[in-house]
Amino acid sequence: MTIALRFSLILSVAGLTALMGCSPDDAASTSPNSTDAVSNSEEDASATTDAAFVLGDLIPEFNPPTKEDLDKVEWMDKPVVDVYELMANRKEGEVAMMTAAEALAVRNKTPEDNRNIVSAMGTLATDGEINYSAEWNRHTSADIRNTNPLMISSSAEFDVSGLLSMGLFSFDWNFTPYGNAGSLVSWQTSSDGLMDMVVMRDDLTWSDGEKITAYDVEFSYQVIMSSAVPIPAVRSGTDQLQCVKAYDERTLVYFHFEPLATNVWNINFPIIPKHKYENTIADDPTLASSPVHVELDENPVSGGAYTISKRVRGQEIILKRRDSYYMFDGQQVRQKPHFETVRFKIIENPNTALLSMKKGELEEMMLTPEQWQSQTNDDDFYKFNTKSYALEWVYYYFGWNFRSPFFKDKRVRQAMSYAFNHQELLEKHRFGMDEASTGIFHRTSPWAPEVAPTSYQQDLTKAEDLLAEAGWEDTDGDGVLDNVVEMDSNFDGESEGSRRVPFEFTILTSNRPDRIAICELLQENLDQIGIRCNVKPVEFTTLQETMLGHKFHAVFAGWGTGADPDTSENLWTTKAIDNGRNYGCYSNPEIDKLFEQGKRELDLEERRKIYQKIHLTLWEDQPYTWLYFRNAYYAFNKSLRGYNYSPRGPYNYGPGADTIFKSAEIQ
Amino acid sequence: MKETTAASENKKSPGFWRHAWLRFRRKKLSMCALIVVLLLSLVAIFSPMIAGTRPIVCKYKGNLYFPCMAYFNADWENPIFQKDRFRKRYPKNLKEKDPDSWAVWPLIFQDPYRPVRNKEWEDRPGNPFNGGEPSSLNIFGTSKGKDVLAMMVHGTRIALLVGFVSTGIAATIGIFVGAVSGYFGGWVDIIISRIIELVMCIPSIVLILALMAVIEQPTIWHMMAILGFTSWTGMARLTRGEFLKLKESEFVAAARSIGVGPFRIMFRHILPNALAPVMVPIVFGIAAAIKVEAGLSLLGFGAPPPNPSWGTILNAGMTNYTEWWQIVFPGIAIFITILAYNLIGEGLQESTDPRLADPKD
Amino acid sequence: MAGYLIRRILLGLLTLLLITMAIYALIRYMPGNPLATDAAMMNPENMPSEEDIQRMRAAYGLDKSIPEAYAHWLTNMIKGDFGSSFAEKKPVLDVIGSRVTNTLLLTVPSLILAYILAIPIGLFSTARSGKSDERLVGVVLYMLYAIPSFIAALFLQLLFAVKLEGTAFELPLMGTKADDYEALTNSEKIWDLLEHMILPVISFTYVSLAYYSRFIKANMEEVIRQDYIRTAKAKGLGPFRIMIHHAFRNTLIPFVTLLGLSLPALLGGAIILEQIFNWPGMGQLYFRSILTRDYPVIMGLTFALSVLTLLGQLLADILYAFVDPRISYQ
């Protein structure tokens, strides 16, 4: 109930940083430094900050309707859910096959073991079972730079901020959005799809005692949409809204430009206390340099279940439960958060973190596949911990650049998919634990086709035939295929004429041994059919820049899945080539059309069909060679219960970490 | 008495280098080191014949081929092994496609670039991918499926090449720059000394990382060149010192007086005399280059994959300490190689230092 | 002499300028930039608007050309403002300052240990030169010199942190402090720190130790062959008095000049070791800031290291002039 932040940000930062293969060090991503911004503009005297600060200067002109107008609108109810109850209902239908004690005695060696452990550990607490004075030691791989929820830019900050903030909306394990019953009384959408109205509860308080009102939400929106505030990460999404207006302390209306199925995701943005920032923001729009703001960052006013009690830079962050979150006027009005203290221990190196787990000092962490395979099987590990995994909708792929002379032809791309030894990848490189990927949606996703496409198996003969069809032959007898192709050596989309060239290309990957090994496998497979593939590991930042500039032939990378399938529009549409993540310059007018339709289709069944068609079309075109879906591998201390996995891991959904507890029984 | 003087008068003086060699030969440790280096060189030269999955020589369809040479240069693999679905996998295919073929195989059937798979060689199981401990098939264990011994044998080639080539480049640059600076003096000296200081102050790792990043398609040769370009400063300073000293000598004055040009004086007359002290850092430089290359591969910034350098194996070992064979064996190899070069360097130093000359020589 | 000093310092400043220019050009020329890893640029679901991208570029200083941006950095630097780190949003001097102690914790003890141990070993080697026990020591030292420090580090880690795990001899694998450091008492904290320092300091020390002992021995060998030593022996002085009172003092000065040359290593010498031991010092900072293209930090660190290097060389040259009357500077 407390998780209610930008979900696209969850995806991008938590998922993507891991995907792109940067080490935890790199994950502490960079963001513009405040003093430089100020000094730069002072230097230029072309004043952005010299001029007076304008709150919300990016908000378009708009005349909002009056309260009377609103009463005349036809409204449809949307779900306001107590997600804890929702989860409890789901659990009633699932019976655990073992008791907790039995499951903890088992070592996780087979998929069946895993199923038992996951289901036993996921059982929710019964009354009286929760130890409310317990402490939970969580792992984070980097220190946080800001506590202000608007400035979140790393997965560490997201984890911590999630406990400090409150939100109006969330989504469940099926990615169905809902309004938080802990914050809202009602949520309605206008029948023309252009407005969303919510009525907030009146028992919400900030940690300093002030009430949380609709004016805070409106203010937050205005701050996000102020150009002088350096938070573009949060702005993308909010800039899809036409306006946000608070009509009174509890009533809030969000206005959209068009009636899209994706509007529901834009209304969810972080909330900061108006009474704390409204007078100070004009002096320091960066929200991070003035003494007042620095102090606020050190001791934030939080709206969520926890407050920061202590921070030791580089070591740990200690959060304490606050009574004013679940108590109001002496009555309990919300779920009591299960832990009295949550401590985030900052340990950058995964080896050290694992050592800490083995000593029982750290109580949860995400495991690397190597750690799962060889370092968590002995008595040392099982003394205090157990481990489990679950599917996560994160897939890895070889991406082919359509601007490369080699990969314009579909037959060549299909040949690549046939040439690769998928079986060895899954059995050896992924330890037989991850599943093959057959497209952008996992087969358990509602958007995936009813009948999943058949995955590619290695067939070198077929690959050779396809290549020959596409005109690749060894005409000069040097053992390497060659062909006449259109050249575009600077990848700008403009052809430089045709030439006969040998089939030699470079595949980029980030500098991690396991990824390099997968690319070496591709190199070996292609070598057998006469193609020279060079593997170039590059630093994370170089990889990013190169992909953004489309200056590559092939790349090995991964994506997580967004809560709404429309999020992949940013990967596959033609307009996303220059202004999006379509790094490989894939362009298919049919796909463009389908995405536009999908955004607008409000009927769920029809919408499904659209995205299924997208999935199958992409699969046919093979702009990627889809490789595997990666599981989430976690180690938990034996004293923890109530954790459940979703396709975004155990935490990044509703209820997420809220159901986790420690048993009140003496161990 | 008279006879011995006569005898010793008739004996020709052996010359500086031969003299040094005679003294060198006496030092047992240095000679051992020299033999070790020669052995390593042999291993490097014959690496495809020691460990590989390609035959040393084979007869296929009536012609003689040397497939193992492909380990030196991928272009040297004959395209005939590309056709007919041969796909560069020799053992079974040779027999199947041409029953009359024969092949002479390397000592160890393992490949440094890829894991050996099931049934690739008769009925042998493939390399274990994870947790491949040293076993009868993989004497030094496996690293992500690749045989460590094969990687180390081929890695010897890289280690020695890197040592020789990069130090060669560094020596050439350093000696030239130092000579010019020392001989001409004045403004030339000041400017060049600043340049030397400049390059010295920049931490070499930074320089190497930056240069490797700038190059589009870095290969091991680029890396050797970069290593050479970042390590010439010590030799430059030494050469400069020698030239500063020697340019005041009489033979230089004599040469100048008969009109010999400056470059001829520098490289024909002075350099042979200045060379001895510079030889020593050159030999130590080889050891240093090997060390730096291993260090870079360890950090993940070595030559592009698949790179069977010793440092790459260490890199894999660093992420997984339980697989100790990935650390121990390459570590010992690096240690022995560097020790050998250092001993040679020290032996060279002692045998060329006139102050340590033994009158018995 | 004063003229020489002034000239050297001026030249040193010029070199410093050139170094910073060269490094700045190099790191800006490297592919990859800090903007590429900003969260906004990595979000797969959205792309920031053009205006926002331009604003972000300006904030990172990427909108200026390389010479312009360098001039900007230089003018600020002269005023004492090294800018703020992109990654940590704190002033560069603070960021470096917070790590200097850690690096010094590693390098200073190892420097002291190396010097203190090298002297007796060197003297011992000279006194017992040629005898079998000295040759053994010599061989061991030589072998130590040949082991690259990162190999020794890995071996030590393997032995003490992995193989000996759970025994009394176990040492921590990496880092400077245990996880529950805050909860320890003061004396426990000190002991914990020492435990964590043992392996890294050993790895850092033994190479210098081997080198310095041999250096002392080589110098002593030369000194011992001098006439005045023979005179002292002829006068009947005991071997120890000769060695320590007469000979050793003459090797001290070249030995001390070594100090000057090892000054830069105090701060920058341990990049690889700090990676292996996950030691949060300046080497690790340097490495990381290159990977994340944190330009202000890179420039700050380069500046600090270059100053030290130049100072060290100046010191060494002055001491040489002091000692050797043949060398004079006008």
Short mmCIF file of N, CA and C in Angstrom, two decimals, chain A residues 558-661:
data_model
loop_
_atom_site.label_atom_id
_atom_site.label_comp_id
_atom_site.label_asym_id
_atom_site.label_seq_id
_atom_site.Cartn_x
_atom_site.Cartn_y
_atom_site.Cartn_z
N GLY A 558 19.57 -6.52 -22.76
CA GLY A 558 18.31 -7.04 -22.25
C GLY A 558 17.33 -5.92 -21.94
N TRP A 559 16.08 -6.29 -21.86
CA TRP A 559 15.04 -5.33 -21.45
C TRP A 559 14.15 -5.98 -20.41
N GLY A 560 13.63 -5.14 -19.52
CA GLY A 560 12.58 -5.62 -18.65
C GLY A 560 11.25 -5.32 -19.31
N THR A 561 10.18 -5.81 -18.72
CA THR A 561 8.86 -5.56 -19.30
C THR A 561 8.13 -4.54 -18.48
N GLY A 562 7.53 -3.61 -19.13
CA GLY A 562 6.77 -2.59 -18.42
C GLY A 562 5.44 -3.13 -17.95
N ALA A 563 4.80 -2.36 -17.10
CA ALA A 563 3.50 -2.80 -16.59
C ALA A 563 2.45 -2.76 -17.70
N ASP A 564 2.61 -1.86 -18.61
CA ASP A 564 1.64 -1.75 -19.69
C ASP A 564 2.36 -2.08 -21.00
N PRO A 565 1.74 -2.86 -21.86
CA PRO A 565 2.45 -3.25 -23.09
C PRO A 565 2.76 -2.07 -23.99
N ASP A 566 2.08 -0.97 -23.79
CA ASP A 566 2.36 0.18 -24.63
C ASP A 566 3.77 0.71 -24.41
N THR A 567 4.37 0.34 -23.28
CA THR A 567 5.70 0.85 -23.01
C THR A 567 6.68 0.39 -24.07
N SER A 568 6.40 -0.73 -24.72
CA SER A 568 7.36 -1.17 -25.74
C SER A 568 7.22 -0.41 -27.05
N GLU A 569 6.26 0.51 -27.08
CA GLU A 569 6.18 1.38 -28.26
C GLU A 569 7.49 2.11 -28.44
N ASN A 570 8.12 2.39 -27.31
CA ASN A 570 9.37 3.14 -27.33
C ASN A 570 10.52 2.31 -27.90
N LEU A 571 10.28 1.04 -28.15
CA LEU A 571 11.33 0.20 -28.67
C LEU A 571 11.16 -0.12 -30.15
N TRP A 572 9.91 -0.10 -30.62
CA TRP A 572 9.67 -0.71 -31.92
C TRP A 572 9.10 0.20 -33.00
N THR A 573 8.65 1.40 -32.60
CA THR A 573 8.03 2.22 -33.63
C THR A 573 9.06 3.05 -34.38
N THR A 574 8.66 3.50 -35.57
CA THR A 574 9.59 4.24 -36.39
C THR A 574 9.97 5.56 -35.74
N LYS A 575 9.00 6.21 -35.07
CA LYS A 575 9.34 7.49 -34.47
C LYS A 575 10.30 7.31 -33.31
N ALA A 576 10.37 6.09 -32.78
CA ALA A 576 11.27 5.85 -31.66
C ALA A 576 12.72 5.70 -32.09
N ILE A 577 12.98 5.76 -33.40
CA ILE A 577 14.37 5.65 -33.84
C ILE A 577 15.13 6.90 -33.42
N ASP A 578 14.54 8.07 -33.71
CA ASP A 578 15.23 9.29 -33.34
C ASP A 578 14.91 9.73 -31.93
N ASN A 579 13.74 9.39 -31.46
CA ASN A 579 13.31 9.87 -30.16
C ASN A 579 12.83 8.73 -29.29
N GLY A 580 13.64 7.72 -29.16
CA GLY A 580 13.21 6.59 -28.34
C GLY A 580 14.32 5.57 -28.24
N ARG A 581 13.93 4.35 -27.88
CA ARG A 581 14.91 3.30 -27.64
C ARG A 581 14.99 2.32 -28.77
N ASN A 582 14.57 2.70 -29.94
CA ASN A 582 14.65 1.80 -31.08
C ASN A 582 16.06 1.84 -31.62
N TYR A 583 16.99 1.24 -30.85
CA TYR A 583 18.40 1.35 -31.18
C TYR A 583 18.72 0.72 -32.53
N GLY A 584 18.01 -0.35 -32.87
CA GLY A 584 18.32 -1.08 -34.10
C GLY A 584 17.65 -0.52 -35.34
N CYS A 585 16.97 0.59 -35.18
CA CYS A 585 16.32 1.25 -36.32
C CYS A 585 15.34 0.35 -37.05
N TYR A 586 14.60 -0.43 -36.30
CA TYR A 586 13.57 -1.27 -36.91
C TYR A 586 12.40 -0.40 -37.32
N SER A 587 11.91 -0.61 -38.52
CA SER A 587 10.80 0.22 -38.96
C SER A 587 9.81 -0.61 -39.76
N ASN A 588 8.62 -0.71 -39.23
CA ASN A 588 7.57 -1.49 -39.88
C ASN A 588 6.26 -0.73 -39.72
N PRO A 589 5.72 -0.18 -40.82
CA PRO A 589 4.51 0.65 -40.71
C PRO A 589 3.36 -0.10 -40.03
N GLU A 590 3.31 -1.40 -40.27
CA GLU A 590 2.24 -2.18 -39.64
C GLU A 590 2.36 -2.13 -38.12
N ILE A 591 3.57 -2.27 -37.64
CA ILE A 591 3.79 -2.21 -36.20
C ILE A 591 3.43 -0.82 -35.67
N ASP A 592 3.82 0.19 -36.39
CA ASP A 592 3.50 1.56 -35.95
C ASP A 592 1.98 1.70 -35.79
N LYS A 593 1.28 1.19 -36.80
CA LYS A 593 -0.18 1.31 -36.75
C LYS A 593 -0.75 0.55 -35.57
N LEU A 594 -0.25 -0.67 -35.37
CA LEU A 594 -0.77 -1.49 -34.29
C LEU A 594 -0.56 -0.83 -32.94
N PHE A 595 0.58 -0.19 -32.74
CA PHE A 595 0.81 0.47 -31.45
C PHE A 595 -0.16 1.62 -31.23
N GLU A 596 -0.41 2.37 -32.29
CA GLU A 596 -1.38 3.46 -32.15
C GLU A 596 -2.75 2.91 -31.78
N GLN A 597 -3.13 1.80 -32.42
CA GLN A 597 -4.43 1.20 -32.10
C GLN A 597 -4.45 0.71 -30.67
N GLY A 598 -3.35 0.09 -30.28
CA GLY A 598 -3.33 -0.50 -28.95
C GLY A 598 -3.48 0.52 -27.84
N LYS A 599 -2.93 1.70 -28.11
CA LYS A 599 -3.03 2.74 -27.10
C LYS A 599 -4.47 3.14 -26.87
N ARG A 600 -5.25 3.15 -27.97
CA ARG A 600 -6.60 3.70 -27.91
C ARG A 600 -7.65 2.68 -27.62
N GLU A 601 -7.31 1.42 -27.77
CA GLU A 601 -8.33 0.38 -27.61
C GLU A 601 -8.62 0.18 -26.14
N LEU A 602 -9.85 0.47 -25.75
CA LEU A 602 -10.16 0.39 -24.33
C LEU A 602 -10.73 -0.97 -23.95
N ASP A 603 -11.19 -1.73 -24.93
CA ASP A 603 -11.73 -3.05 -24.61
C ASP A 603 -10.57 -4.02 -24.43
N LEU A 604 -10.58 -4.70 -23.30
CA LEU A 604 -9.41 -5.50 -22.95
C LEU A 604 -9.14 -6.61 -23.96
N GLU A 605 -10.18 -7.31 -24.36
CA GLU A 605 -9.99 -8.43 -25.28
C GLU A 605 -9.41 -7.95 -26.60
N GLU A 606 -10.02 -6.88 -27.11
CA GLU A 606 -9.53 -6.37 -28.39
C GLU A 606 -8.10 -5.90 -28.27
N ARG A 607 -7.82 -5.29 -27.14
CA ARG A 607 -6.46 -4.77 -26.94
C ARG A 607 -5.47 -5.92 -26.94
N ARG A 608 -5.87 -7.01 -26.28
CA ARG A 608 -4.99 -8.19 -26.25
C ARG A 608 -4.63 -8.62 -27.64
N LYS A 609 -5.66 -8.68 -28.48
CA LYS A 609 -5.42 -9.19 -29.83
C LYS A 609 -4.39 -8.34 -30.55
N ILE A 610 -4.47 -7.03 -30.32
CA ILE A 610 -3.53 -6.13 -31.00
C ILE A 610 -2.10 -6.45 -30.59
N TYR A 611 -1.90 -6.58 -29.28
CA TYR A 611 -0.53 -6.80 -28.85
C TYR A 611 -0.03 -8.20 -29.20
N GLN A 612 -0.95 -9.14 -29.26
CA GLN A 612 -0.53 -10.47 -29.69
C GLN A 612 -0.05 -10.42 -31.13
N LYS A 613 -0.74 -9.62 -31.91
CA LYS A 613 -0.33 -9.49 -33.31
C LYS A 613 1.05 -8.85 -33.39
N ILE A 614 1.26 -7.85 -32.53
CA ILE A 614 2.58 -7.19 -32.51
C ILE A 614 3.66 -8.23 -32.18
N HIS A 615 3.37 -9.03 -31.15
CA HIS A 615 4.33 -10.04 -30.72
C HIS A 615 4.70 -10.96 -31.88
N LEU A 616 3.66 -11.46 -32.59
CA LEU A 616 3.92 -12.42 -33.66
C LEU A 616 4.63 -11.77 -34.84
N THR A 617 4.26 -10.54 -35.14
CA THR A 617 4.92 -9.86 -36.26
C THR A 617 6.40 -9.65 -35.94
N LEU A 618 6.67 -9.23 -34.73
CA LEU A 618 8.07 -9.02 -34.37
C LEU A 618 8.84 -10.33 -34.40
N TRP A 619 8.18 -11.40 -33.92
CA TRP A 619 8.85 -12.68 -33.91
C TRP A 619 9.22 -13.10 -35.33
N GLU A 620 8.33 -12.86 -36.26
CA GLU A 620 8.58 -13.22 -37.64
C GLU A 620 9.74 -12.42 -38.21
N ASP A 621 9.77 -11.13 -37.86
CA ASP A 621 10.80 -10.26 -38.44
C ASP A 621 12.19 -10.45 -37.80
N GLN A 622 12.21 -11.00 -36.57
CA GLN A 622 13.48 -11.22 -35.88
C GLN A 622 14.42 -10.01 -35.88
N PRO A 623 13.92 -8.82 -35.46
CA PRO A 623 14.87 -7.71 -35.30
C PRO A 623 15.83 -7.99 -34.15
N TYR A 624 15.40 -8.85 -33.24
CA TYR A 624 16.27 -9.39 -32.21
C TYR A 624 16.32 -10.89 -32.42
N THR A 625 17.41 -11.52 -31.96
CA THR A 625 17.36 -12.96 -31.72
C THR A 625 17.08 -13.06 -30.23
N TRP A 626 15.83 -13.43 -29.91
CA TRP A 626 15.48 -13.49 -28.50
C TRP A 626 16.13 -14.70 -27.86
N LEU A 627 16.72 -14.52 -26.71
CA LEU A 627 17.53 -15.59 -26.12
C LEU A 627 16.87 -16.25 -24.91
N TYR A 628 16.73 -15.52 -23.81
CA TYR A 628 16.16 -16.16 -22.64
C TYR A 628 15.51 -15.14 -21.73
N PHE A 629 14.59 -15.64 -20.90
CA PHE A 629 14.03 -14.82 -19.83
C PHE A 629 14.80 -15.12 -18.56
N ARG A 630 15.19 -14.08 -17.87
CA ARG A 630 16.00 -14.30 -16.69
C ARG A 630 15.13 -14.36 -15.47
N ASN A 631 15.40 -15.32 -14.60
CA ASN A 631 14.68 -15.40 -13.35
C ASN A 631 15.22 -14.40 -12.35
N ALA A 632 14.43 -14.14 -11.33
CA ALA A 632 14.92 -13.38 -10.19
C ALA A 632 15.39 -14.40 -9.17
N TYR A 633 16.65 -14.33 -8.79
CA TYR A 633 17.21 -15.26 -7.80
C TYR A 633 17.44 -14.51 -6.52
N TYR A 634 16.84 -14.96 -5.45
CA TYR A 634 17.00 -14.26 -4.18
C TYR A 634 17.39 -15.22 -3.08
N ALA A 635 18.13 -14.67 -2.13
CA ALA A 635 18.41 -15.41 -0.91
C ALA A 635 17.71 -14.66 0.23
N PHE A 636 17.03 -15.40 1.08
CA PHE A 636 16.36 -14.78 2.22
C PHE A 636 16.78 -15.48 3.49
N ASN A 637 16.84 -14.71 4.55
CA ASN A 637 17.09 -15.29 5.85
C ASN A 637 15.90 -16.15 6.24
N LYS A 638 16.20 -17.21 6.99
CA LYS A 638 15.13 -18.14 7.33
C LYS A 638 14.03 -17.52 8.17
N SER A 639 14.35 -16.41 8.86
CA SER A 639 13.33 -15.85 9.73
C SER A 639 12.27 -15.06 8.97
N LEU A 640 12.50 -14.81 7.68
CA LEU A 640 11.56 -14.00 6.92
C LEU A 640 10.49 -14.86 6.27
N ARG A 641 9.29 -14.38 6.27
CA ARG A 641 8.17 -15.07 5.61
C ARG A 641 7.38 -14.07 4.81
N GLY A 642 6.45 -14.62 4.05
CA GLY A 642 5.46 -13.76 3.41
C GLY A 642 5.93 -13.07 2.16
N TYR A 643 7.04 -13.54 1.57
CA TYR A 643 7.47 -12.89 0.34
C TYR A 643 6.93 -13.67 -0.87
N ASN A 644 6.44 -12.92 -1.82
CA ASN A 644 5.87 -13.49 -3.03
C ASN A 644 6.50 -12.82 -4.25
N TYR A 645 6.73 -13.62 -5.26
CA TYR A 645 7.35 -13.09 -6.46
C TYR A 645 6.31 -12.63 -7.47
N SER A 646 6.67 -11.65 -8.26
CA SER A 646 5.85 -11.22 -9.38
C SER A 646 6.77 -11.18 -10.59
N PRO A 647 6.21 -10.94 -11.76
CA PRO A 647 7.12 -10.85 -12.90
C PRO A 647 8.07 -9.66 -12.82
N ARG A 648 7.97 -8.89 -11.74
CA ARG A 648 8.96 -7.82 -11.59
C ARG A 648 9.76 -8.04 -10.31
N GLY A 649 9.86 -9.28 -9.90
CA GLY A 649 10.64 -9.55 -8.70
C GLY A 649 9.75 -9.55 -7.47
N PRO A 650 10.36 -9.70 -6.28
CA PRO A 650 9.55 -9.81 -5.07
C PRO A 650 9.07 -8.47 -4.51
N TYR A 651 9.58 -7.35 -5.04
CA TYR A 651 9.26 -6.09 -4.38
C TYR A 651 8.53 -5.08 -5.23
N ASN A 652 8.76 -5.08 -6.53
CA ASN A 652 8.32 -3.95 -7.33
C ASN A 652 6.90 -4.04 -7.85
N TYR A 653 5.97 -4.32 -6.97
CA TYR A 653 4.56 -4.39 -7.35
C TYR A 653 3.78 -4.28 -6.06
N GLY A 654 2.44 -4.18 -6.16
CA GLY A 654 1.64 -4.18 -4.94
C GLY A 654 1.22 -5.58 -4.59
N PRO A 655 1.24 -6.05 -3.35
CA PRO A 655 1.79 -5.41 -2.17
C PRO A 655 3.31 -5.49 -2.01
N GLY A 656 3.97 -6.35 -2.74
CA GLY A 656 5.43 -6.35 -2.70
C GLY A 656 6.00 -6.68 -1.34
N ALA A 657 6.82 -5.76 -0.83
CA ALA A 657 7.51 -6.04 0.43
C ALA A 657 6.59 -5.92 1.63
N ASP A 658 5.38 -5.41 1.42
CA ASP A 658 4.51 -5.15 2.56
C ASP A 658 4.02 -6.41 3.25
N THR A 659 4.02 -7.54 2.51
CA THR A 659 3.50 -8.74 3.16
C THR A 659 4.58 -9.50 3.91
N ILE A 660 5.80 -9.05 3.81
CA ILE A 660 6.89 -9.78 4.44
C ILE A 660 6.87 -9.52 5.94
N PHE A 661 7.15 -10.57 6.70
CA PHE A 661 7.13 -10.40 8.15
C PHE A 661 8.09 -11.37 8.79
#
